[in-house]
Coordinates of C-alpha atoms in Angstrom, one line a residue:
M274 CA 0.0 0.0 0.0
L275 CA 1.4 3.4 -1.1
F276 CA 0.2 6.7 0.4
I277 CA 0.6 9.9 -1.6
H278 CA 0.3 13.3 0.0
G279 CA -0.8 16.5 -1.6
L280 CA 0.4 20.1 -1.6
W281 CA 1.3 21.7 1.7
L282 CA 1.4 18.5 3.8
H283 CA 4.4 16.4 4.7
A284 CA 4.4 12.7 4.1
S285 CA 4.5 12.1 7.8
S286 CA 0.9 13.4 8.0
W287 CA 0.0 9.9 6.9
D288 CA 1.5 8.3 10.0
P289 CA -1.8 7.5 11.7
W290 CA -3.1 5.9 8.5
V291 CA 0.1 3.9 8.0
Q292 CA -0.3 2.5 11.5
Y293 CA -4.1 1.9 11.0
F294 CA -3.6 -0.1 7.8
E295 CA -0.5 -1.9 9.2
D296 CA -2.7 -3.1 12.1
A297 CA -5.3 -4.2 9.4
G298 CA -2.7 -6.5 7.8
Y299 CA -1.3 -4.3 5.0
L300 CA 2.3 -3.3 4.3
P301 CA 1.9 0.5 3.9
Q302 CA 4.5 3.2 3.2
A303 CA 4.3 6.9 2.7
P304 CA 7.2 8.4 0.7
G305 CA 7.5 12.1 0.2
W306 CA 7.5 14.0 -3.1
P307 CA 10.7 14.8 -4.9
G308 CA 12.6 17.4 -2.9
D309 CA 10.7 16.9 0.4
G310 CA 12.8 16.7 3.5
D311 CA 12.7 13.7 5.8
T312 CA 10.9 15.7 8.4
V313 CA 8.6 18.7 8.5
A314 CA 11.4 20.9 9.9
A315 CA 13.8 19.8 7.2
S316 CA 11.3 20.6 4.5
R317 CA 10.6 24.0 5.9
A318 CA 14.3 24.7 6.1
N319 CA 15.0 23.9 2.5
P320 CA 12.0 25.1 0.4
D321 CA 14.2 25.5 -2.8
A322 CA 14.6 21.7 -3.0
I323 CA 10.8 21.4 -3.2
A324 CA 10.4 24.0 -5.9
G325 CA 10.0 23.3 -9.6
H326 CA 8.6 19.8 -9.5
G327 CA 5.5 19.2 -11.7
I328 CA 2.9 16.5 -12.0
D329 CA 5.0 14.4 -14.3
D330 CA 8.0 14.6 -12.0
V331 CA 5.9 13.3 -9.1
V332 CA 4.3 10.5 -11.2
E333 CA 7.7 9.4 -12.3
H334 CA 9.0 9.5 -8.8
F335 CA 6.2 7.2 -7.5
A336 CA 6.4 5.0 -10.5
G337 CA 10.0 4.4 -9.7
I338 CA 9.1 3.4 -6.1
I339 CA 6.4 1.1 -7.4
E340 CA 8.9 -0.6 -9.8
R341 CA 10.9 -1.7 -6.7
L342 CA 7.8 -3.3 -5.0
P343 CA 7.1 -7.0 -5.4
S344 CA 3.5 -6.3 -6.7
A345 CA 1.3 -3.4 -7.7
P346 CA 0.3 -1.6 -4.5
I347 CA -3.1 -0.2 -3.4
L348 CA -2.7 3.6 -3.9
I349 CA -4.3 6.1 -1.4
G350 CA -3.8 9.7 -2.3
H351 CA -5.1 13.0 -0.9
S352 CA -5.6 16.2 -2.9
F353 CA -2.9 16.3 -5.6
G354 CA -1.9 12.9 -4.3
G355 CA -5.3 11.8 -5.3
M356 CA -4.7 13.0 -8.9
I357 CA -1.3 11.2 -8.9
A358 CA -3.0 8.0 -7.6
Q359 CA -5.5 8.2 -10.5
K360 CA -2.7 8.7 -13.1
L361 CA -0.8 5.7 -11.7
L362 CA -3.9 3.6 -11.7
G363 CA -4.7 4.6 -15.3
L364 CA -1.2 3.4 -16.1
D365 CA -1.9 0.0 -14.5
L366 CA 0.7 0.6 -11.8
G367 CA -1.8 0.1 -8.9
A368 CA -4.0 -2.7 -7.8
A369 CA -6.6 -0.1 -6.8
A370 CA -6.8 3.5 -5.7
V371 CA -8.6 5.6 -3.2
A372 CA -8.5 9.3 -4.2
I373 CA -9.5 11.6 -1.4
D374 CA -10.5 15.1 -2.3
A375 CA -8.4 14.7 -5.4
A376 CA -7.2 17.7 -7.4
Q377 CA -9.1 18.1 -10.6
I378 CA -7.9 16.2 -13.6
K379 CA -8.1 17.3 -17.3
G380 CA -11.6 17.4 -18.5
V381 CA -13.1 18.5 -15.2
L382 CA -14.8 21.9 -15.9
P383 CA -16.3 23.2 -12.6
L384 CA -14.0 25.8 -11.0
P385 CA -15.8 27.0 -7.8
L386 CA -14.8 30.3 -6.3
S387 CA -13.6 28.6 -3.1
A388 CA -11.2 26.5 -5.1
L389 CA -9.8 29.7 -6.8
R390 CA -9.4 31.4 -3.4
S391 CA -7.6 28.3 -2.0
G392 CA -5.2 28.3 -4.9
F393 CA -4.7 32.1 -5.0
P394 CA -1.6 32.1 -2.7
V395 CA 0.2 30.3 -5.6
L396 CA -1.8 31.3 -8.7
G397 CA -2.0 34.9 -7.8
N398 CA 1.6 35.4 -8.9
P399 CA 2.8 33.8 -12.2
A400 CA 6.4 33.9 -10.8
N401 CA 5.4 31.2 -8.3
K402 CA 5.3 28.5 -11.1
N403 CA 8.9 27.6 -10.4
K404 CA 9.0 28.4 -6.8
S405 CA 7.8 26.8 -3.6
V406 CA 5.1 28.6 -1.6
S407 CA 4.1 28.3 2.0
L408 CA 0.6 29.0 3.4
T409 CA 0.0 31.3 6.3
P410 CA -2.1 29.9 9.2
E411 CA -5.1 31.9 7.9
Q412 CA -4.7 30.5 4.4
F413 CA -4.4 27.0 5.7
R414 CA -7.6 27.4 7.7
Y415 CA -9.5 28.5 4.7
A416 CA -8.1 25.8 2.4
F417 CA -7.9 22.9 4.9
G418 CA -9.4 23.6 8.3
N419 CA -12.7 25.4 7.7
A420 CA -14.8 22.6 9.1
I421 CA -12.8 22.3 12.3
S422 CA -12.0 24.7 15.2
E423 CA -9.5 27.4 14.7
Q424 CA -7.4 25.8 17.4
E425 CA -7.3 22.4 15.7
S426 CA -6.5 24.0 12.4
Q427 CA -3.6 25.9 13.9
E428 CA -2.3 22.7 15.5
L429 CA -2.5 20.8 12.2
Y430 CA -0.7 23.7 10.5
D431 CA 2.1 23.7 13.1
R432 CA 2.5 19.9 12.9
W433 CA 2.2 19.1 9.2
S434 CA 2.3 22.1 6.9
I435 CA 5.3 22.5 4.6
P436 CA 6.1 24.5 1.4
A437 CA 4.6 23.2 -1.8
P438 CA 5.8 23.5 -5.4
G439 CA 3.7 25.9 -7.4
K440 CA 4.1 24.1 -10.7
P441 CA 1.4 21.5 -10.2
L442 CA -1.3 24.1 -9.5
F443 CA -0.4 26.0 -12.7
E444 CA -0.4 22.8 -14.7
A445 CA -3.9 21.8 -13.4
A446 CA -5.2 25.3 -14.0
A447 CA -4.2 25.2 -17.6
A448 CA -5.1 21.5 -18.2
N449 CA -8.2 22.0 -20.3
F450 CA -6.3 24.3 -22.7
N451 CA -3.4 21.9 -23.2
P452 CA -4.0 18.8 -25.2
H453 CA -0.9 17.2 -23.7
S454 CA -1.5 18.3 -20.2
S455 CA 0.2 16.3 -17.4
A456 CA -3.1 16.5 -15.5
K457 CA -4.6 14.0 -18.1
V458 CA -5.6 10.6 -16.7
N459 CA -6.5 7.5 -18.7
T460 CA -10.1 7.4 -17.5
A461 CA -11.2 5.1 -20.3
N462 CA -8.8 2.3 -19.1
E463 CA -11.0 -0.9 -18.9
S464 CA -8.3 -3.1 -17.3
R465 CA -7.4 -0.9 -14.4
G466 CA -8.1 -1.8 -10.8
P467 CA -11.1 -0.3 -8.8
L468 CA -11.2 3.3 -7.9
L469 CA -12.9 5.0 -5.0
L470 CA -13.4 8.8 -5.0
I471 CA -14.0 10.5 -1.6
A472 CA -15.5 14.0 -1.4
G473 CA -15.8 16.4 1.5
G474 CA -19.0 18.4 1.4
K475 CA -17.4 21.4 3.1
D476 CA -14.1 21.2 1.2
H477 CA -13.0 24.7 -0.1
T478 CA -10.0 23.4 -2.0
V479 CA -11.6 20.5 -3.9
P480 CA -15.4 21.0 -3.6
E481 CA -17.7 18.1 -4.0
T482 CA -18.8 19.4 -7.4
V483 CA -15.3 18.9 -8.6
V484 CA -15.2 15.3 -7.3
R485 CA -18.5 14.5 -8.9
A486 CA -17.3 16.0 -12.2
T487 CA -14.3 13.7 -11.9
L488 CA -16.6 10.7 -11.6
K489 CA -18.2 11.6 -14.9
Q490 CA -14.9 11.4 -16.6
Y491 CA -14.8 7.7 -16.0
R492 CA -18.2 7.0 -17.7
H493 CA -16.4 5.4 -20.7
S494 CA -14.8 2.7 -18.5
H495 CA -16.6 -0.4 -17.1
A496 CA -14.0 -0.7 -14.4
V497 CA -15.3 -0.2 -10.8
T498 CA -15.5 3.5 -10.0
D499 CA -17.3 4.5 -6.8
I500 CA -17.9 7.7 -4.8
I501 CA -18.5 8.3 -1.2
D502 CA -19.4 11.7 0.3
F503 CA -18.6 13.1 3.8
P504 CA -21.0 16.1 3.9
D505 CA -19.5 17.7 7.1
K506 CA -15.8 17.3 6.2
A507 CA -13.4 19.6 4.6
H508 CA -9.9 19.3 3.0
S509 CA -8.4 18.4 6.4
L510 CA -10.3 15.1 6.5
T511 CA -7.2 12.9 6.3
I512 CA -5.4 14.7 9.2
D513 CA -8.0 16.1 11.6
S514 CA -9.6 14.4 14.5
G515 CA -12.1 12.7 12.2
W516 CA -9.5 10.9 10.1
R517 CA -10.3 7.5 11.4
E518 CA -13.9 7.5 10.0
V519 CA -12.4 8.2 6.5
A520 CA -9.8 5.5 6.9
E521 CA -12.4 3.0 8.1
T522 CA -14.5 3.8 5.1
A523 CA -11.6 3.3 2.8
L524 CA -10.7 0.0 4.4
S525 CA -14.3 -1.3 4.2
W526 CA -14.4 -0.4 0.5
L527 CA -11.1 -2.3 -0.1
K528 CA -12.5 -5.3 1.7
E529 CA -15.6 -5.2 -0.6
Q530 CA -13.1 -5.3 -3.6
N531 CA -11.4 -8.3 -2.0
L532 CA -8.2 -6.3 -1.6

């Protein structure tokens, strides 16, 4: 099992999930993105190492990790990690995928105002494309922690938040204008493993409308594609105090797929 984090969170934010699925009998790991430090502190101390990595770089990075595994893993990704998981699944590099509040793939048209506001700290300045950008606590609360208390949002920010490369956001924003966009996923793949999309009803960064539009992109494939909504959860659903409910739901779905 391979966990893939998204922008602004360190790979260690998956630690509770790794332990949960290990206890359930899986062999999980949660590697970082290219340039990430081994710890939150190391990542914050060297933001230049994180800068400049785009979607294809991250896909190649995780594909290389998968090549060294004895079999295709179950992929669980959050936010841009959810997009990466879908790309890897479409390439038949995963046995199955759970994409949680996944960043929009090419072909998804809805662009809610809350998503624009969440991405503005990066997209508001074209020079950020090749830089890394950190969120302020206030920006993190809007993008991640709007469905939890201000205190919990601050605690999550202090514990897990790291700089993120701007390039993936620019690539996703331009995806529908670029026929060769790196945000394109092979949604028509009939041979791929099952996919579960999870949406948070209060998510500002990847609103439920985006996740449902993503589901429609898979209409030309007969492979299993399911969706589950958490109406009261936002983008912090993998790291806040309610994470276990989401993890339990993912585990139950995997069991239904005999995985």
